[in-house]
Amino acid sequence: MKKHSLKIVILTIVLIICVIVLNTWLDQEKTTQREAVNGVLDLRGYDFSQGEPVELDGEWAFVPGQLLDSIEFEKVPSYFVQVPSLWTSYDLDGENVPKYTSGTYRLKIKIDHKEEILGLKTSNIRMSNAMYLDGQLIGQSGSPAEDASYTPHNIPYVSYFISDNREIELLIHVANFEYASGGGILGSIYIGDQDSIGKLRESSIVYDWVTIAAFLTMFIYFLGSYLHARIGLEQLYFSLFCFSNVLYAFSHGEKVFLALFPATPYELFERVQSSSSILIGFFILLYFQHALKPFTHRRIFRTLSIMGLLLFGSALLPVHINSQLQGVYSAYIFIVLVYIIYIQVIAIYKRSVGATYLILSSFTIFIYFIVGTLNVMMDIKLNALPPLLPFICLTLLALFISHRFTKSFLKKDELSSALLHVDQLKNEFIAKTSHEFRTPLHGIIAISQSMLDKEDASLTNDQKEKMMLVVHIAQRLSLLVNDILDFSKLKVGELKLNIAPVDLFATTHVVVETFSYLIDKDVTIINHMKRGQFVLADEERIRQILYNLIENAIKYTHQGKIEINCFERDGKVVIQISDTGIGIPPENMEKLYDPFQQFENSVGGTGLGLSVTKELVQIQNGEITVDSIVGKGTTFTITLPRADVKEGEEKRENPMYVSQRRPIHLSIPYIAKNKGKQKVIIADDDHINLKVLIDTLTQEGYFIIAVDSGKAVFDQIKKHPDVDLVILDIMMPGLSGYEVCQQLRKAYPLSELPVLMLTAAIRGEDMVAAFRSGANDFLHKPLDASELKTRIRNLILMKESAEAATNMEVAFLQAQIKPHFIYNVLNSILSLSYLDLDKARTMITDFAHFLRGSFSFENTSSLVPLAKELSLIQSYVNIQMTRFPEQMEFELQMEEPIHCFIPPLLLQPLVENAIIHGLKEKKAGGKVTLKVKEENGMVVCQVIDNGRGISAERLHDHRKDVHLMEQGVGLHNIAKRLKYYEEASIHFESEENKGTTVEVKFPFIHDMNSLG
């Protein structure tokens, strides 16, 4: 045992004993100066107004078995007995007074004659009494009688009187027919003036109420603490121990219980008295058993617990039974106190936390018990002491609990620090491991998918199913890796945000577009969002939130629809995602957002998606709620701050969330000219990203056109039809990158206009959606400059290869002189040489001119003067008209010469097609007309024939897709080359058996140097 703890124990014990001895000695000094002798108490000369109340102790006259008045008392023999005491201790002529009987006490009090108000106060007169002063009834408790018909009731009371006599006769009737230990005047009766008796009464009541208040406060505190946390069963037992003390204080002393509830039957009240003392011992036993469990003895505890329960049951029996066990009750409590002091000594010896305070508190309880027992059994006045013992007990117990809590707190703080360190290491390990998982997972998915995509029959159906299972599991693991990385960043607060106005329509459209390529069930996603709705948030995180919620809706919706709505409320933007799925049971709502939470109806996943979603919403100053009906569907509602963005306003970052940097504002469209190099259009709504891309590509010498919206891409393509590459950011206001790419693909094949998509998203589904919308390539942000340059070079090389193929088609078209055509022309020249030498010579000249124009390969990709094209047409027409002079007629309608440039072989193939395919079935009267005119800055050329025409069905196909032309390379090549020029077009009108009109519109270019 520690020396310091031993000193505290000894000092506290000595202090308590000194306080008790001092109060007892002071009390004896006050009350034993005057005692009754032979039934008379002489208080003459005693000033009641200056002194304390006097105890009427000493020798009283007593008549057993009878309730007498003053006259009758004088007629029968009486005995002098010591008061206060039990009457069973009286020796009356060698005989003891029975337990159950009645009796009359008398005391004569001599006082000085003064007209002053005096008072009498009783304490404990068992079991009922009536008090008479000079023959007048001045107070009673119960109704005493000489047999068992009496009414028991034993509570202290005060009576006041004024006596004119110098000698007062006090007569008290007492009866007891129930309490097994006997009756009589067990507590002192006090006499004094009105003030002193009133103060004595008040001090006794205050003592009881202070005790009650102290223990009741501790009862409420510890019971509430236990009910709140349900930690530490000893708290419950200690609260019940305090409540037992409350009952004990209520039912003993001044018995304030009956003062508060006077209608309570005394039999019930007596049972409360008896059981309260048993409960004190029982619950303090349970408390220390759990508080010091390592030091307790199980067998002793079990025995004492069983005894306590049996004694508590006996305390509920009638008074004449349980009163016989009062000694057993006291012995039980004494044994319990000895036992708990014993285990506390062991706890102190083994240096248990706070055990010193426990033994001191137990010692005060022990003293309180001894004094209380003696107060009941004898005239040891507990209320003579100040209410010190309860406070000492509670203070020491509070110090014990505080000491243990402090130790526990320090230990938990130490463990918390260690756990936090371990948790940090765990998070770092998970984050690093998850990051390392990405590459092999993507490799597994790519390799497995490539095996599934093979069209050969090398895999059996069973193998394909297993490979699909591998892909599905790898994709789930990939999603888990992404969620874990986000969750780890959110936990440590390392998730960086780029808060800026976000176009909700564009963002939602991208997510919906992504799912449109991935969804494989009968579920329709309907996006009701309108353009022009902005929120103040992180664009990528908003996209992640929408992705998680829509994916969750798809997962739990087997058939039906998912609707996305948006509206404003109270200055904020509300986004609702509703589905017609299975719904969420009410019992799952409370734990819906808990991390790694899985329910019985969970479909895959790890339980992190909604947890991450809620965190992402909250760190962006938003709120998320959910409403669901089982079997009908679920609606997630997200509320985010609204961003005030005017139409055309650039997106700006919020300096509260990103590091401060100089804002960049480009003049849109931004054009960096570099003649002779390839043209590249860059589209990104972030001007900082545009600037980075411009600086990177300028070093490569590209002709750069930078815009910040999807609509501007189409405007620039009209102005610059010879664009070689388009770089699109997926997330743009207005039209998203997906929408722009889809529109471009309606006019340009993959090889004619490559598209490179950029995004900050890291999901594989984004890549799939990009390629399915028509992109040639895909890059993640932040971009690597060398990788970007390499991808651009490859795409431009691909485009140049496609252009080379187109030019080879033109070259092939130029060289498309069939041997049969040459043979026929030569035969015609030979025949004419015999018939008409001049015509033969003219035909040779036209043929030579035609051959020279047809074999002119040097300018296959540039423009030629319109006059040169018309000259080539004229040479070809002259040859055909010389060969078939009566079969066809050709007319060129042009009001005045037009000096402009057009693509080579733009009109000649159309005229040739009209002559060969349109008129070949006509024996005579065939006519081809070529009309050329300038109209609204365009050169309009019409080739009109009156040949066989085209059926309505075939003409519809031509108008729907000009690529369906099957007349050979010529028309297909013309349509393809016209796409590179702004507003250039080719149009067909035909009627079967009446003829065909082909109209070509081309921008009026009068100078080759005017091209950008």
PDB file of C-alpha atoms in Angstrom, residues 617-816:
ATOM      1  CA  VAL A 617     -22.337  17.557 -51.050  1.00  0.00           C
ATOM      2  CA  GLN A 618     -21.643  18.870 -47.543  1.00  0.00           C
ATOM      3  CA  ILE A 619     -18.135  20.181 -48.246  1.00  0.00           C
ATOM      4  CA  GLN A 620     -19.658  22.204 -51.083  1.00  0.00           C
ATOM      5  CA  ASN A 621     -22.108  23.887 -48.670  1.00  0.00           C
ATOM      6  CA  GLY A 622     -24.977  21.715 -49.793  1.00  0.00           C
ATOM      7  CA  GLU A 623     -27.502  19.328 -48.277  1.00  0.00           C
ATOM      8  CA  ILE A 624     -28.744  15.921 -49.352  1.00  0.00           C
ATOM      9  CA  THR A 625     -31.995  14.249 -48.315  1.00  0.00           C
ATOM     10  CA  VAL A 626     -33.851  11.146 -49.414  1.00  0.00           C
ATOM     11  CA  ASP A 627     -37.515  10.165 -49.621  1.00  0.00           C
ATOM     12  CA  SER A 628     -38.493   6.627 -50.460  1.00  0.00           C
ATOM     13  CA  ILE A 629     -41.504   4.348 -50.591  1.00  0.00           C
ATOM     14  CA  VAL A 630     -40.857   0.622 -50.724  1.00  0.00           C
ATOM     15  CA  GLY A 631     -41.993  -0.764 -54.056  1.00  0.00           C
ATOM     16  CA  LYS A 632     -42.593   2.665 -55.612  1.00  0.00           C
ATOM     17  CA  GLY A 633     -39.221   4.351 -55.814  1.00  0.00           C
ATOM     18  CA  THR A 634     -36.721   6.718 -54.268  1.00  0.00           C
ATOM     19  CA  THR A 635     -35.987  10.428 -54.663  1.00  0.00           C
ATOM     20  CA  PHE A 636     -32.654  11.946 -53.689  1.00  0.00           C
ATOM     21  CA  THR A 637     -32.729  15.726 -53.261  1.00  0.00           C
ATOM     22  CA  ILE A 638     -29.568  17.831 -53.385  1.00  0.00           C
ATOM     23  CA  THR A 639     -29.532  21.515 -52.456  1.00  0.00           C
ATOM     24  CA  LEU A 640     -26.561  23.613 -53.611  1.00  0.00           C
ATOM     25  CA  PRO A 641     -25.755  27.339 -53.658  1.00  0.00           C
ATOM     26  CA  ARG A 642     -26.945  29.095 -56.802  1.00  0.00           C
ATOM     27  CA  ALA A 643     -24.380  30.845 -59.003  1.00  0.00           C
ATOM     28  CA  ASP A 644     -25.409  34.073 -60.722  1.00  0.00           C
ATOM     29  CA  VAL A 645     -23.972  33.738 -64.218  1.00  0.00           C
ATOM     30  CA  LYS A 646     -25.079  35.891 -67.112  1.00  0.00           C
ATOM     31  CA  GLU A 647     -25.252  34.499 -70.604  1.00  0.00           C
ATOM     32  CA  GLY A 648     -21.800  34.422 -72.135  1.00  0.00           C
ATOM     33  CA  GLU A 649     -20.065  35.145 -68.864  1.00  0.00           C
ATOM     34  CA  GLU A 650     -16.839  33.270 -68.405  1.00  0.00           C
ATOM     35  CA  LYS A 651     -16.401  30.781 -65.616  1.00  0.00           C
ATOM     36  CA  ARG A 652     -14.283  32.125 -62.794  1.00  0.00           C
ATOM     37  CA  GLU A 653     -12.777  30.265 -59.949  1.00  0.00           C
ATOM     38  CA  ASN A 654     -13.634  31.080 -56.365  1.00  0.00           C
ATOM     39  CA  PRO A 655     -10.530  32.378 -54.594  1.00  0.00           C
ATOM     40  CA  MET A 656     -11.806  30.940 -51.301  1.00  0.00           C
ATOM     41  CA  TYR A 657     -11.121  27.406 -52.494  1.00  0.00           C
ATOM     42  CA  VAL A 658      -8.161  27.611 -54.859  1.00  0.00           C
ATOM     43  CA  SER A 659      -4.792  29.219 -54.611  1.00  0.00           C
ATOM     44  CA  GLN A 660      -4.645  32.797 -55.811  1.00  0.00           C
ATOM     45  CA  ARG A 661      -3.302  33.230 -59.312  1.00  0.00           C
ATOM     46  CA  ARG A 662      -3.537  35.889 -61.980  1.00  0.00           C
ATOM     47  CA  PRO A 663      -6.784  35.520 -63.948  1.00  0.00           C
ATOM     48  CA  ILE A 664      -6.478  34.915 -67.680  1.00  0.00           C
ATOM     49  CA  HIS A 665      -9.086  36.253 -70.098  1.00  0.00           C
ATOM     50  CA  LEU A 666      -8.567  35.531 -73.782  1.00  0.00           C
ATOM     51  CA  SER A 667     -10.265  37.339 -76.620  1.00  0.00           C
ATOM     52  CA  ILE A 668     -12.529  34.692 -78.115  1.00  0.00           C
ATOM     53  CA  PRO A 669     -12.068  33.425 -80.751  1.00  0.00           C
ATOM     54  CA  TYR A 670      -8.335  33.516 -80.172  1.00  0.00           C
ATOM     55  CA  ILE A 671      -6.410  32.881 -83.410  1.00  0.00           C
ATOM     56  CA  ALA A 672      -2.677  32.177 -83.592  1.00  0.00           C
ATOM     57  CA  LYS A 673      -1.871  32.204 -87.320  1.00  0.00           C
ATOM     58  CA  ASN A 674       0.912  30.112 -88.734  1.00  0.00           C
ATOM     59  CA  LYS A 675       0.504  29.738 -92.489  1.00  0.00           C
ATOM     60  CA  GLY A 676       1.547  26.543 -94.078  1.00  0.00           C
ATOM     61  CA  LYS A 677       0.812  24.483 -90.963  1.00  0.00           C
ATOM     62  CA  GLN A 678      -2.203  22.414 -89.957  1.00  0.00           C
ATOM     63  CA  LYS A 679      -5.240  24.110 -88.416  1.00  0.00           C
ATOM     64  CA  VAL A 680      -6.363  23.053 -84.936  1.00  0.00           C
ATOM     65  CA  ILE A 681      -9.535  24.183 -83.145  1.00  0.00           C
ATOM     66  CA  ILE A 682      -9.345  24.063 -79.332  1.00  0.00           C
ATOM     67  CA  ALA A 683     -12.575  24.269 -77.307  1.00  0.00           C
ATOM     68  CA  ASP A 684     -12.460  24.630 -73.498  1.00  0.00           C
ATOM     69  CA  ASP A 685     -14.577  26.879 -71.246  1.00  0.00           C
ATOM     70  CA  ASP A 686     -11.613  27.409 -68.895  1.00  0.00           C
ATOM     71  CA  HIS A 687      -9.386  30.139 -70.311  1.00  0.00           C
ATOM     72  CA  ILE A 688      -6.456  28.968 -68.206  1.00  0.00           C
ATOM     73  CA  ASN A 689      -6.625  25.551 -69.871  1.00  0.00           C
ATOM     74  CA  LEU A 690      -6.947  27.256 -73.247  1.00  0.00           C
ATOM     75  CA  LYS A 691      -3.835  29.295 -72.569  1.00  0.00           C
ATOM     76  CA  VAL A 692      -1.862  26.196 -71.609  1.00  0.00           C
ATOM     77  CA  LEU A 693      -2.959  24.380 -74.772  1.00  0.00           C
ATOM     78  CA  ILE A 694      -2.217  27.391 -76.961  1.00  0.00           C
ATOM     79  CA  ASP A 695       1.267  27.788 -75.529  1.00  0.00           C
ATOM     80  CA  THR A 696       1.948  24.067 -75.950  1.00  0.00           C
ATOM     81  CA  LEU A 697       0.739  23.874 -79.572  1.00  0.00           C
ATOM     82  CA  THR A 698       2.236  27.193 -80.641  1.00  0.00           C
ATOM     83  CA  GLN A 699       5.665  25.651 -80.155  1.00  0.00           C
ATOM     84  CA  GLU A 700       4.698  23.049 -82.768  1.00  0.00           C
ATOM     85  CA  GLY A 701       3.794  25.762 -85.286  1.00  0.00           C
ATOM     86  CA  TYR A 702       0.104  24.935 -85.656  1.00  0.00           C
ATOM     87  CA  PHE A 703      -2.518  27.395 -86.906  1.00  0.00           C
ATOM     88  CA  ILE A 704      -4.584  27.605 -83.668  1.00  0.00           C
ATOM     89  CA  ILE A 705      -8.203  28.683 -83.253  1.00  0.00           C
ATOM     90  CA  ALA A 706      -9.289  28.764 -79.587  1.00  0.00           C
ATOM     91  CA  VAL A 707     -12.937  29.031 -78.461  1.00  0.00           C
ATOM     92  CA  ASP A 708     -14.724  28.526 -75.152  1.00  0.00           C
ATOM     93  CA  SER A 709     -18.055  26.945 -76.143  1.00  0.00           C
ATOM     94  CA  GLY A 710     -19.388  24.141 -78.261  1.00  0.00           C
ATOM     95  CA  LYS A 711     -21.449  26.453 -80.468  1.00  0.00           C
ATOM     96  CA  ALA A 712     -18.330  28.432 -81.379  1.00  0.00           C
ATOM     97  CA  VAL A 713     -16.740  25.246 -82.758  1.00  0.00           C
ATOM     98  CA  PHE A 714     -19.351  25.059 -85.535  1.00  0.00           C
ATOM     99  CA  ASP A 715     -18.968  28.761 -86.273  1.00  0.00           C
ATOM    100  CA  GLN A 716     -15.217  28.389 -86.750  1.00  0.00           C
ATOM    101  CA  ILE A 717     -15.524  25.255 -88.893  1.00  0.00           C
ATOM    102  CA  LYS A 718     -17.771  27.189 -91.272  1.00  0.00           C
ATOM    103  CA  LYS A 719     -15.141  29.905 -91.529  1.00  0.00           C
ATOM    104  CA  HIS A 720     -12.243  27.464 -91.701  1.00  0.00           C
ATOM    105  CA  PRO A 721     -13.420  24.352 -93.573  1.00  0.00           C
ATOM    106  CA  ASP A 722      -9.847  23.109 -93.928  1.00  0.00           C
ATOM    107  CA  VAL A 723      -9.497  22.399 -90.179  1.00  0.00           C
ATOM    108  CA  ASP A 724      -7.238  19.401 -89.521  1.00  0.00           C
ATOM    109  CA  LEU A 725      -8.091  18.640 -85.857  1.00  0.00           C
ATOM    110  CA  VAL A 726     -10.618  19.551 -83.161  1.00  0.00           C
ATOM    111  CA  ILE A 727      -9.682  19.338 -79.458  1.00  0.00           C
ATOM    112  CA  LEU A 728     -12.794  19.287 -77.220  1.00  0.00           C
ATOM    113  CA  ASP A 729     -13.222  19.535 -73.469  1.00  0.00           C
ATOM    114  CA  ILE A 730     -16.112  17.286 -72.453  1.00  0.00           C
ATOM    115  CA  MET A 731     -17.511  19.661 -69.835  1.00  0.00           C
ATOM    116  CA  MET A 732     -18.547  22.921 -71.505  1.00  0.00           C
ATOM    117  CA  PRO A 733     -21.533  25.222 -70.962  1.00  0.00           C
ATOM    118  CA  GLY A 734     -24.292  24.987 -73.512  1.00  0.00           C
ATOM    119  CA  LEU A 735     -23.212  22.105 -75.706  1.00  0.00           C
ATOM    120  CA  SER A 736     -21.032  19.462 -74.101  1.00  0.00           C
ATOM    121  CA  GLY A 737     -18.091  17.863 -75.855  1.00  0.00           C
ATOM    122  CA  TYR A 738     -20.207  14.766 -76.468  1.00  0.00           C
ATOM    123  CA  GLU A 739     -22.905  16.795 -78.242  1.00  0.00           C
ATOM    124  CA  VAL A 740     -20.394  18.708 -80.368  1.00  0.00           C
ATOM    125  CA  CYS A 741     -18.670  15.501 -81.420  1.00  0.00           C
ATOM    126  CA  GLN A 742     -21.955  13.827 -82.325  1.00  0.00           C
ATOM    127  CA  GLN A 743     -22.936  16.779 -84.529  1.00  0.00           C
ATOM    128  CA  LEU A 744     -19.528  16.786 -86.230  1.00  0.00           C
ATOM    129  CA  ARG A 745     -19.781  13.113 -87.026  1.00  0.00           C
ATOM    130  CA  LYS A 746     -22.988  13.696 -88.953  1.00  0.00           C
ATOM    131  CA  ALA A 747     -20.952  15.634 -91.508  1.00  0.00           C
ATOM    132  CA  TYR A 748     -17.402  14.351 -91.144  1.00  0.00           C
ATOM    133  CA  PRO A 749     -16.167  10.771 -90.892  1.00  0.00           C
ATOM    134  CA  LEU A 750     -13.490   9.851 -88.346  1.00  0.00           C
ATOM    135  CA  SER A 751     -10.715  10.062 -90.930  1.00  0.00           C
ATOM    136  CA  GLU A 752     -11.709  13.438 -92.397  1.00  0.00           C
ATOM    137  CA  LEU A 753     -11.925  15.450 -89.151  1.00  0.00           C
ATOM    138  CA  PRO A 754     -10.202  13.884 -86.103  1.00  0.00           C
ATOM    139  CA  VAL A 755     -11.522  14.814 -82.633  1.00  0.00           C
ATOM    140  CA  LEU A 756      -9.431  14.626 -79.444  1.00  0.00           C
ATOM    141  CA  MET A 757     -11.422  14.786 -76.202  1.00  0.00           C
ATOM    142  CA  LEU A 758     -10.101  16.095 -72.883  1.00  0.00           C
ATOM    143  CA  THR A 759     -11.561  15.594 -69.401  1.00  0.00           C
ATOM    144  CA  ALA A 760     -10.568  15.652 -65.760  1.00  0.00           C
ATOM    145  CA  ALA A 761     -12.695  12.569 -65.086  1.00  0.00           C
ATOM    146  CA  ILE A 762     -10.938   9.314 -64.328  1.00  0.00           C
ATOM    147  CA  ARG A 763     -13.751   6.811 -64.916  1.00  0.00           C
ATOM    148  CA  GLY A 764     -13.413   4.278 -67.679  1.00  0.00           C
ATOM    149  CA  GLU A 765     -17.049   4.888 -68.599  1.00  0.00           C
ATOM    150  CA  ASP A 766     -16.152   8.427 -69.703  1.00  0.00           C
ATOM    151  CA  MET A 767     -13.677   7.027 -72.202  1.00  0.00           C
ATOM    152  CA  VAL A 768     -16.266   4.612 -73.549  1.00  0.00           C
ATOM    153  CA  ALA A 769     -18.819   7.418 -73.924  1.00  0.00           C
ATOM    154  CA  ALA A 770     -16.245   9.627 -75.670  1.00  0.00           C
ATOM    155  CA  PHE A 771     -15.384   7.004 -78.270  1.00  0.00           C
ATOM    156  CA  ARG A 772     -19.015   6.105 -78.853  1.00  0.00           C
ATOM    157  CA  SER A 773     -19.902   9.735 -79.439  1.00  0.00           C
ATOM    158  CA  GLY A 774     -17.326   9.799 -82.252  1.00  0.00           C
ATOM    159  CA  ALA A 775     -14.013  10.857 -80.699  1.00  0.00           C
ATOM    160  CA  ASN A 776     -10.776   9.580 -82.236  1.00  0.00           C
ATOM    161  CA  ASP A 777      -8.789   9.822 -79.012  1.00  0.00           C
ATOM    162  CA  PHE A 778      -9.123  10.653 -75.314  1.00  0.00           C
ATOM    163  CA  LEU A 779      -6.798  12.305 -72.771  1.00  0.00           C
ATOM    164  CA  HIS A 780      -7.069  12.857 -69.005  1.00  0.00           C
ATOM    165  CA  LYS A 781      -6.336  16.148 -67.318  1.00  0.00           C
ATOM    166  CA  PRO A 782      -3.859  17.315 -66.165  1.00  0.00           C
ATOM    167  CA  LEU A 783      -2.251  16.850 -69.563  1.00  0.00           C
ATOM    168  CA  ASP A 784       1.268  15.726 -70.222  1.00  0.00           C
ATOM    169  CA  ALA A 785       2.701  18.047 -72.911  1.00  0.00           C
ATOM    170  CA  SER A 786       4.736  15.384 -74.705  1.00  0.00           C
ATOM    171  CA  GLU A 787       1.810  12.938 -74.723  1.00  0.00           C
ATOM    172  CA  LEU A 788      -0.528  15.656 -76.028  1.00  0.00           C
ATOM    173  CA  LYS A 789       1.861  16.571 -78.874  1.00  0.00           C
ATOM    174  CA  THR A 790       2.301  12.931 -79.825  1.00  0.00           C
ATOM    175  CA  ARG A 791      -1.456  12.271 -79.897  1.00  0.00           C
ATOM    176  CA  ILE A 792      -2.032  15.387 -82.029  1.00  0.00           C
ATOM    177  CA  ARG A 793       0.697  14.407 -84.502  1.00  0.00           C
ATOM    178  CA  ASN A 794      -0.763  10.926 -84.880  1.00  0.00           C
ATOM    179  CA  LEU A 795      -4.284  12.245 -85.470  1.00  0.00           C
ATOM    180  CA  ILE A 796      -3.093  14.802 -88.036  1.00  0.00           C
ATOM    181  CA  LEU A 797      -1.020  12.142 -89.808  1.00  0.00           C
ATOM    182  CA  MET A 798      -4.147   9.995 -89.960  1.00  0.00           C
ATOM    183  CA  LYS A 799      -6.092  12.891 -91.440  1.00  0.00           C
ATOM    184  CA  GLU A 800      -3.365  13.619 -93.983  1.00  0.00           C
ATOM    185  CA  SER A 801      -3.373   9.972 -94.991  1.00  0.00           C
ATOM    186  CA  ALA A 802      -7.116  10.206 -95.565  1.00  0.00           C
ATOM    187  CA  GLU A 803      -6.613  13.380 -97.619  1.00  0.00           C
ATOM    188  CA  ALA A 804      -3.918  11.650 -99.636  1.00  0.00           C
ATOM    189  CA  ALA A 805      -6.384   8.899-100.380  1.00  0.00           C
ATOM    190  CA  THR A 806      -8.933  11.494-101.478  1.00  0.00           C
ATOM    191  CA  ASN A 807      -6.365  13.171-103.745  1.00  0.00           C
ATOM    192  CA  MET A 808      -5.513   9.820-105.182  1.00  0.00           C
ATOM    193  CA  GLU A 809      -9.202   9.449-105.995  1.00  0.00           C
ATOM    194  CA  VAL A 810      -9.035  12.764-107.817  1.00  0.00           C
ATOM    195  CA  ALA A 811      -5.897  11.644-109.583  1.00  0.00           C
ATOM    196  CA  PHE A 812      -7.615   8.415-110.433  1.00  0.00           C
ATOM    197  CA  LEU A 813     -10.594  10.421-111.678  1.00  0.00           C
ATOM    198  CA  GLN A 814      -8.280  12.540-113.811  1.00  0.00           C
ATOM    199  CA  ALA A 815      -6.643   9.454-115.165  1.00  0.00           C
ATOM    200  CA  GLN A 816      -9.949   7.699-115.627  1.00  0.00           C
TER     201      GLN A 816
END
